[in-house]
Amino acid sequence: PLEEQGHDEL
Amino acid sequence: MNFFRLLGDLSHLASIFILLHKIQTTRSCRGISFKTQALYVAVFVTRYLDLFFRYVSLYNSVMKLFFIASSCYILYLMKYKYRPTHDPSIDTFRIEYLLGPCFVLSLIFNYKFSFSEILWSFSIFLEAVAILPQLFMLQRTGEAETITTHYLAALGVYRALYIPNWIYRYFTEGLVDPIAVTAGIVQTGLYLDFFYVYFTKVLQGQKFELPA
């Protein structure tokens, strides 16, 4: 899920 | 990183420089909503908490720090240096109506029920509507300085460019971020009226004026 891969956008 | 996202980020950077340029050269923050600017500080501070515990890239960290610092600096300019040029009587949008629902939404829609993820969601929802006090003010005064409209256009283009970025990422990386996409579409949608007047008037060399 997104939380694990982190938020890489601004 | 892809072309659309980079262009979007650069457009966001440009919007901030245009706003600073407007304030410094006219020595005035007339026509700029303090409330919208304050909401952007809240957006950046709540979203970029991950500066402390997650490293993405140098680009990412530098941009985050820049957005936090510049938005605080703009608030300082409006609150202290050019305070007499700010007219709170036309900046009357009730931001409680934005903060409350965004907070509730972030409790419902988030990728993990944790402090930082809820704040991240909150910042995404809040950013989508943070421009409303500014647009409301524009509606009330019915006109704007050209430089102010360039600022708003650059800000609108920034999130608009994130839409092709998400489409691109879906096809190349299989990545979908439903929270950011939904909020981003709403955010861009709020600019449609503004864009219409901007493209049909300001870019044709006319003053930004709303029909009476």
PDB file of C-alpha atoms in Angstrom:
ATOM      1  CA  PRO A   1       0.000   0.000   0.000  1.00  0.00           C
ATOM      2  CA  LEU A   2       0.922   3.615  -0.419  1.00  0.00           C
ATOM      3  CA  GLU A   3       1.679   4.157   3.218  1.00  0.00           C
ATOM      4  CA  GLU A   4       4.501   1.632   3.057  1.00  0.00           C
ATOM      5  CA  GLN A   5       6.086   2.982  -0.078  1.00  0.00           C
ATOM      6  CA  GLY A   6       5.693   6.506   1.278  1.00  0.00           C
ATOM      7  CA  HIS A   7       4.415   9.671  -0.268  1.00  0.00           C
ATOM      8  CA  ASP A   8       6.988  10.727  -2.803  1.00  0.00           C
ATOM      9  CA  GLU A   9       4.982  13.573  -4.328  1.00  0.00           C
ATOM     10  CA  LEU A  10       4.857  17.132  -3.091  1.00  0.00           C
TER      11      LEU A  10
ATOM     12  CA  MET B   1       9.837  11.834 -11.411  1.00  0.00           C
ATOM     13  CA  ASN B   2       8.295  12.563 -14.753  1.00  0.00           C
ATOM     14  CA  PHE B   3       7.853  15.544 -17.003  1.00  0.00           C
ATOM     15  CA  PHE B   4       4.347  16.492 -15.790  1.00  0.00           C
ATOM     16  CA  ARG B   5       5.215  16.340 -12.124  1.00  0.00           C
ATOM     17  CA  LEU B   6       8.408  18.328 -12.619  1.00  0.00           C
ATOM     18  CA  LEU B   7       6.553  20.962 -14.616  1.00  0.00           C
ATOM     19  CA  GLY B   8       3.823  21.027 -11.954  1.00  0.00           C
ATOM     20  CA  ASP B   9       6.357  21.521  -9.169  1.00  0.00           C
ATOM     21  CA  LEU B  10       8.106  24.260 -11.140  1.00  0.00           C
ATOM     22  CA  SER B  11       4.768  25.944 -11.699  1.00  0.00           C
ATOM     23  CA  HIS B  12       4.159  25.800  -7.949  1.00  0.00           C
ATOM     24  CA  LEU B  13       7.570  27.341  -7.342  1.00  0.00           C
ATOM     25  CA  ALA B  14       6.831  30.016  -9.932  1.00  0.00           C
ATOM     26  CA  SER B  15       3.536  30.888  -8.245  1.00  0.00           C
ATOM     27  CA  ILE B  16       5.340  31.581  -4.972  1.00  0.00           C
ATOM     28  CA  PHE B  17       7.963  33.749  -6.662  1.00  0.00           C
ATOM     29  CA  ILE B  18       5.243  35.676  -8.503  1.00  0.00           C
ATOM     30  CA  LEU B  19       3.421  36.295  -5.239  1.00  0.00           C
ATOM     31  CA  LEU B  20       6.608  37.459  -3.497  1.00  0.00           C
ATOM     32  CA  HIS B  21       7.408  39.672  -6.466  1.00  0.00           C
ATOM     33  CA  LYS B  22       3.928  41.207  -6.349  1.00  0.00           C
ATOM     34  CA  ILE B  23       4.181  41.951  -2.623  1.00  0.00           C
ATOM     35  CA  GLN B  24       7.717  43.369  -2.838  1.00  0.00           C
ATOM     36  CA  THR B  25       7.302  45.519  -5.948  1.00  0.00           C
ATOM     37  CA  THR B  26       3.872  46.965  -5.112  1.00  0.00           C
ATOM     38  CA  ARG B  27       4.850  47.033  -1.419  1.00  0.00           C
ATOM     39  CA  SER B  28       1.360  45.782  -0.771  1.00  0.00           C
ATOM     40  CA  CYS B  29      -0.567  42.595  -0.206  1.00  0.00           C
ATOM     41  CA  ARG B  30      -3.797  44.089  -1.471  1.00  0.00           C
ATOM     42  CA  GLY B  31      -5.967  41.506  -3.149  1.00  0.00           C
ATOM     43  CA  ILE B  32      -4.266  38.557  -1.429  1.00  0.00           C
ATOM     44  CA  SER B  33      -6.263  36.533   1.068  1.00  0.00           C
ATOM     45  CA  PHE B  34      -4.436  36.153   4.361  1.00  0.00           C
ATOM     46  CA  LYS B  35      -6.667  33.219   5.193  1.00  0.00           C
ATOM     47  CA  THR B  36      -5.677  31.295   2.080  1.00  0.00           C
ATOM     48  CA  GLN B  37      -2.003  31.933   2.800  1.00  0.00           C
ATOM     49  CA  ALA B  38      -2.427  30.785   6.401  1.00  0.00           C
ATOM     50  CA  LEU B  39      -4.142  27.617   5.169  1.00  0.00           C
ATOM     51  CA  TYR B  40      -1.148  26.886   2.931  1.00  0.00           C
ATOM     52  CA  VAL B  41       1.161  27.074   5.940  1.00  0.00           C
ATOM     53  CA  ALA B  42      -1.098  24.545   7.673  1.00  0.00           C
ATOM     54  CA  VAL B  43      -1.061  22.357   4.541  1.00  0.00           C
ATOM     55  CA  PHE B  44       2.727  22.295   4.245  1.00  0.00           C
ATOM     56  CA  VAL B  45       3.445  21.850   7.927  1.00  0.00           C
ATOM     57  CA  THR B  46       1.015  18.942   8.317  1.00  0.00           C
ATOM     58  CA  ARG B  47       2.067  17.235   5.074  1.00  0.00           C
ATOM     59  CA  TYR B  48       5.806  17.562   5.375  1.00  0.00           C
ATOM     60  CA  LEU B  49       6.150  16.208   8.903  1.00  0.00           C
ATOM     61  CA  ASP B  50       7.755  13.216   7.202  1.00  0.00           C
ATOM     62  CA  LEU B  51      10.858  15.348   6.687  1.00  0.00           C
ATOM     63  CA  PHE B  52      11.798  14.096  10.127  1.00  0.00           C
ATOM     64  CA  PHE B  53      11.486  10.383   9.478  1.00  0.00           C
ATOM     65  CA  ARG B  54      11.414   9.658   5.751  1.00  0.00           C
ATOM     66  CA  TYR B  55      13.956  10.552   3.128  1.00  0.00           C
ATOM     67  CA  VAL B  56      12.780  10.464  -0.476  1.00  0.00           C
ATOM     68  CA  SER B  57      15.375  12.506  -2.344  1.00  0.00           C
ATOM     69  CA  LEU B  58      17.339  15.698  -2.049  1.00  0.00           C
ATOM     70  CA  TYR B  59      14.928  17.338  -4.510  1.00  0.00           C
ATOM     71  CA  ASN B  60      11.974  16.279  -2.378  1.00  0.00           C
ATOM     72  CA  SER B  61      13.472  17.535   0.904  1.00  0.00           C
ATOM     73  CA  VAL B  62      14.666  20.850  -0.517  1.00  0.00           C
ATOM     74  CA  MET B  63      11.270  21.564  -2.085  1.00  0.00           C
ATOM     75  CA  LYS B  64       9.469  20.707   1.137  1.00  0.00           C
ATOM     76  CA  LEU B  65      11.688  23.005   3.163  1.00  0.00           C
ATOM     77  CA  PHE B  66      11.241  25.743   0.580  1.00  0.00           C
ATOM     78  CA  PHE B  67       7.443  25.501   0.634  1.00  0.00           C
ATOM     79  CA  ILE B  68       7.307  25.605   4.432  1.00  0.00           C
ATOM     80  CA  ALA B  69       9.763  28.509   4.674  1.00  0.00           C
ATOM     81  CA  SER B  70       8.290  30.591   1.853  1.00  0.00           C
ATOM     82  CA  SER B  71       4.703  30.203   3.041  1.00  0.00           C
ATOM     83  CA  CYS B  72       5.708  31.273   6.570  1.00  0.00           C
ATOM     84  CA  TYR B  73       7.626  34.219   5.132  1.00  0.00           C
ATOM     85  CA  ILE B  74       4.593  35.343   3.107  1.00  0.00           C
ATOM     86  CA  LEU B  75       2.482  35.156   6.236  1.00  0.00           C
ATOM     87  CA  TYR B  76       5.063  37.273   8.044  1.00  0.00           C
ATOM     88  CA  LEU B  77       5.039  39.872   5.265  1.00  0.00           C
ATOM     89  CA  MET B  78       1.257  40.082   5.370  1.00  0.00           C
ATOM     90  CA  LYS B  79       0.956  40.089   9.138  1.00  0.00           C
ATOM     91  CA  TYR B  80       3.757  42.518   9.990  1.00  0.00           C
ATOM     92  CA  LYS B  81       5.665  44.214   7.206  1.00  0.00           C
ATOM     93  CA  TYR B  82       2.737  45.137   4.968  1.00  0.00           C
ATOM     94  CA  ARG B  83      -0.003  44.812   7.510  1.00  0.00           C
ATOM     95  CA  PRO B  84      -1.705  48.167   6.721  1.00  0.00           C
ATOM     96  CA  THR B  85      -2.218  47.059   3.112  1.00  0.00           C
ATOM     97  CA  HIS B  86      -4.254  44.041   4.113  1.00  0.00           C
ATOM     98  CA  ASP B  87      -7.984  44.603   4.485  1.00  0.00           C
ATOM     99  CA  PRO B  88      -9.535  41.903   6.690  1.00  0.00           C
ATOM    100  CA  SER B  89     -13.042  43.254   6.015  1.00  0.00           C
ATOM    101  CA  ILE B  90     -13.070  41.689   2.538  1.00  0.00           C
ATOM    102  CA  ASP B  91     -11.287  38.491   3.617  1.00  0.00           C
ATOM    103  CA  THR B  92     -14.344  37.073   5.308  1.00  0.00           C
ATOM    104  CA  PHE B  93     -14.537  33.429   4.293  1.00  0.00           C
ATOM    105  CA  ARG B  94     -15.192  31.229   7.328  1.00  0.00           C
ATOM    106  CA  ILE B  95     -12.264  28.803   7.340  1.00  0.00           C
ATOM    107  CA  GLU B  96     -13.861  26.730  10.109  1.00  0.00           C
ATOM    108  CA  TYR B  97     -16.118  25.380   7.369  1.00  0.00           C
ATOM    109  CA  LEU B  98     -13.030  24.065   5.603  1.00  0.00           C
ATOM    110  CA  LEU B  99     -10.939  22.882   8.552  1.00  0.00           C
ATOM    111  CA  GLY B 100     -13.716  20.877  10.220  1.00  0.00           C
ATOM    112  CA  PRO B 101     -14.853  18.797   7.234  1.00  0.00           C
ATOM    113  CA  CYS B 102     -11.259  18.223   6.081  1.00  0.00           C
ATOM    114  CA  PHE B 103     -10.371  16.872   9.487  1.00  0.00           C
ATOM    115  CA  VAL B 104     -13.387  14.564   9.555  1.00  0.00           C
ATOM    116  CA  LEU B 105     -12.616  13.360   6.016  1.00  0.00           C
ATOM    117  CA  SER B 106      -9.027  12.635   6.986  1.00  0.00           C
ATOM    118  CA  LEU B 107     -10.233  10.452   9.860  1.00  0.00           C
ATOM    119  CA  ILE B 108     -12.357   8.452   7.426  1.00  0.00           C
ATOM    120  CA  PHE B 109     -10.092   8.406   4.379  1.00  0.00           C
ATOM    121  CA  ASN B 110      -6.447   7.689   5.095  1.00  0.00           C
ATOM    122  CA  TYR B 111      -3.950   4.980   4.234  1.00  0.00           C
ATOM    123  CA  LYS B 112      -3.287   4.100   7.852  1.00  0.00           C
ATOM    124  CA  PHE B 113      -4.914   5.256  11.058  1.00  0.00           C
ATOM    125  CA  SER B 114      -1.774   6.852  12.431  1.00  0.00           C
ATOM    126  CA  PHE B 115      -0.940  10.405  13.450  1.00  0.00           C
ATOM    127  CA  SER B 116       1.248  11.218  10.465  1.00  0.00           C
ATOM    128  CA  GLU B 117      -0.986   9.526   7.883  1.00  0.00           C
ATOM    129  CA  ILE B 118      -4.105  11.292   9.168  1.00  0.00           C
ATOM    130  CA  LEU B 119      -2.302  14.619   9.015  1.00  0.00           C
ATOM    131  CA  TRP B 120      -1.087  13.776   5.520  1.00  0.00           C
ATOM    132  CA  SER B 121      -4.673  13.095   4.391  1.00  0.00           C
ATOM    133  CA  PHE B 122      -5.850  16.240   6.145  1.00  0.00           C
ATOM    134  CA  SER B 123      -3.262  18.301   4.279  1.00  0.00           C
ATOM    135  CA  ILE B 124      -4.315  16.839   0.931  1.00  0.00           C
ATOM    136  CA  PHE B 125      -7.989  17.660   1.546  1.00  0.00           C
ATOM    137  CA  LEU B 126      -7.187  21.076   2.949  1.00  0.00           C
ATOM    138  CA  GLU B 127      -4.983  21.977   0.007  1.00  0.00           C
ATOM    139  CA  ALA B 128      -7.836  21.167  -2.351  1.00  0.00           C
ATOM    140  CA  VAL B 129     -10.019  23.868  -0.808  1.00  0.00           C
ATOM    141  CA  ALA B 130      -7.430  26.292   0.597  1.00  0.00           C
ATOM    142  CA  ILE B 131      -7.875  28.590  -2.399  1.00  0.00           C
ATOM    143  CA  LEU B 132     -11.558  29.217  -1.602  1.00  0.00           C
ATOM    144  CA  PRO B 133     -11.047  32.279   0.677  1.00  0.00           C
ATOM    145  CA  GLN B 134      -8.940  33.790  -2.119  1.00  0.00           C
ATOM    146  CA  LEU B 135     -11.489  33.064  -4.832  1.00  0.00           C
ATOM    147  CA  PHE B 136     -14.273  34.298  -2.557  1.00  0.00           C
ATOM    148  CA  MET B 137     -12.376  37.549  -2.072  1.00  0.00           C
ATOM    149  CA  LEU B 138     -11.931  37.884  -5.826  1.00  0.00           C
ATOM    150  CA  GLN B 139     -15.641  37.374  -6.268  1.00  0.00           C
ATOM    151  CA  ARG B 140     -16.400  40.119  -3.743  1.00  0.00           C
ATOM    152  CA  THR B 141     -14.049  42.709  -5.208  1.00  0.00           C
ATOM    153  CA  GLY B 142     -14.870  41.676  -8.786  1.00  0.00           C
ATOM    154  CA  GLU B 143     -11.416  42.528 -10.103  1.00  0.00           C
ATOM    155  CA  ALA B 144      -7.750  41.765  -9.523  1.00  0.00           C
ATOM    156  CA  GLU B 145      -4.341  43.123 -10.370  1.00  0.00           C
ATOM    157  CA  THR B 146      -2.845  41.298 -13.343  1.00  0.00           C
ATOM    158  CA  ILE B 147       0.115  40.037 -11.329  1.00  0.00           C
ATOM    159  CA  THR B 148      -2.260  38.488  -8.788  1.00  0.00           C
ATOM    160  CA  THR B 149      -4.030  36.614 -11.558  1.00  0.00           C
ATOM    161  CA  HIS B 150      -0.681  35.280 -12.825  1.00  0.00           C
ATOM    162  CA  TYR B 151      -0.034  33.996  -9.314  1.00  0.00           C
ATOM    163  CA  LEU B 152      -3.401  32.234  -9.199  1.00  0.00           C
ATOM    164  CA  ALA B 153      -2.953  30.795 -12.679  1.00  0.00           C
ATOM    165  CA  ALA B 154       0.464  29.322 -11.827  1.00  0.00           C
ATOM    166  CA  LEU B 155      -0.995  27.839  -8.660  1.00  0.00           C
ATOM    167  CA  GLY B 156      -3.897  26.315 -10.590  1.00  0.00           C
ATOM    168  CA  VAL B 157      -1.649  24.956 -13.335  1.00  0.00           C
ATOM    169  CA  TYR B 158       0.478  23.219 -10.702  1.00  0.00           C
ATOM    170  CA  ARG B 159      -2.270  20.876  -9.558  1.00  0.00           C
ATOM    171  CA  ALA B 160      -3.715  20.575 -13.037  1.00  0.00           C
ATOM    172  CA  LEU B 161      -0.345  19.160 -14.213  1.00  0.00           C
ATOM    173  CA  TYR B 162      -0.441  16.578 -11.462  1.00  0.00           C
ATOM    174  CA  ILE B 163      -3.430  14.992 -13.214  1.00  0.00           C
ATOM    175  CA  PRO B 164      -1.477  13.863 -16.318  1.00  0.00           C
ATOM    176  CA  ASN B 165       1.316  12.904 -13.877  1.00  0.00           C
ATOM    177  CA  TRP B 166      -1.052  10.506 -12.111  1.00  0.00           C
ATOM    178  CA  ILE B 167      -2.284   9.063 -15.408  1.00  0.00           C
ATOM    179  CA  TYR B 168       1.325   8.584 -16.494  1.00  0.00           C
ATOM    180  CA  ARG B 169       2.252   6.933 -13.207  1.00  0.00           C
ATOM    181  CA  TYR B 170      -0.715   4.612 -13.422  1.00  0.00           C
ATOM    182  CA  PHE B 171       0.494   3.300 -16.774  1.00  0.00           C
ATOM    183  CA  THR B 172       4.230   3.244 -16.054  1.00  0.00           C
ATOM    184  CA  GLU B 173       4.332   2.270 -12.370  1.00  0.00           C
ATOM    185  CA  GLY B 174       0.856   0.879 -11.769  1.00  0.00           C
ATOM    186  CA  LEU B 175       0.575   3.410  -8.986  1.00  0.00           C
ATOM    187  CA  VAL B 176      -2.736   4.966  -7.926  1.00  0.00           C
ATOM    188  CA  ASP B 177      -3.186   7.293  -4.982  1.00  0.00           C
ATOM    189  CA  PRO B 178      -6.985   7.614  -4.722  1.00  0.00           C
ATOM    190  CA  ILE B 179      -6.897  10.277  -1.982  1.00  0.00           C
ATOM    191  CA  ALA B 180      -4.520  12.579  -3.829  1.00  0.00           C
ATOM    192  CA  VAL B 181      -6.247  12.003  -7.166  1.00  0.00           C
ATOM    193  CA  THR B 182      -9.749  12.752  -5.884  1.00  0.00           C
ATOM    194  CA  ALA B 183      -8.639  15.830  -3.975  1.00  0.00           C
ATOM    195  CA  GLY B 184      -6.490  16.947  -6.903  1.00  0.00           C
ATOM    196  CA  ILE B 185      -9.395  16.787  -9.330  1.00  0.00           C
ATOM    197  CA  VAL B 186     -11.582  18.798  -6.931  1.00  0.00           C
ATOM    198  CA  GLN B 187      -8.781  21.316  -6.460  1.00  0.00           C
ATOM    199  CA  THR B 188      -8.314  21.801 -10.192  1.00  0.00           C
ATOM    200  CA  GLY B 189     -12.081  22.006 -10.665  1.00  0.00           C
ATOM    201  CA  LEU B 190     -12.297  24.968  -8.311  1.00  0.00           C
ATOM    202  CA  TYR B 191     -10.103  26.932 -10.718  1.00  0.00           C
ATOM    203  CA  LEU B 192     -12.232  26.376 -13.796  1.00  0.00           C
ATOM    204  CA  ASP B 193     -14.189  29.641 -13.529  1.00  0.00           C
ATOM    205  CA  PHE B 194     -11.026  31.543 -12.782  1.00  0.00           C
ATOM    206  CA  PHE B 195      -9.182  29.939 -15.708  1.00  0.00           C
ATOM    207  CA  TYR B 196     -11.999  30.863 -18.049  1.00  0.00           C
ATOM    208  CA  VAL B 197     -11.723  34.565 -17.212  1.00  0.00           C
ATOM    209  CA  TYR B 198      -7.912  34.372 -17.131  1.00  0.00           C
ATOM    210  CA  PHE B 199      -7.624  32.870 -20.602  1.00  0.00           C
ATOM    211  CA  THR B 200     -10.361  34.951 -22.229  1.00  0.00           C
ATOM    212  CA  LYS B 201      -9.370  38.273 -20.651  1.00  0.00           C
ATOM    213  CA  VAL B 202      -6.004  38.532 -18.902  1.00  0.00           C
ATOM    214  CA  LEU B 203      -4.019  36.666 -21.552  1.00  0.00           C
ATOM    215  CA  GLN B 204      -5.659  38.868 -24.202  1.00  0.00           C
ATOM    216  CA  GLY B 205      -4.216  41.888 -22.426  1.00  0.00           C
ATOM    217  CA  GLN B 206      -7.360  42.936 -20.597  1.00  0.00           C
ATOM    218  CA  LYS B 207      -7.845  43.542 -16.912  1.00  0.00           C
ATOM    219  CA  PHE B 208      -9.276  40.754 -14.765  1.00  0.00           C
ATOM    220  CA  GLU B 209     -12.836  41.868 -14.178  1.00  0.00           C
ATOM    221  CA  LEU B 210     -15.825  39.766 -13.339  1.00  0.00           C
ATOM    222  CA  PRO B 211     -19.131  40.681 -14.967  1.00  0.00           C
ATOM    223  CA  ALA B 212     -21.217  42.735 -12.550  1.00  0.00           C
TER     224      ALA B 212
END
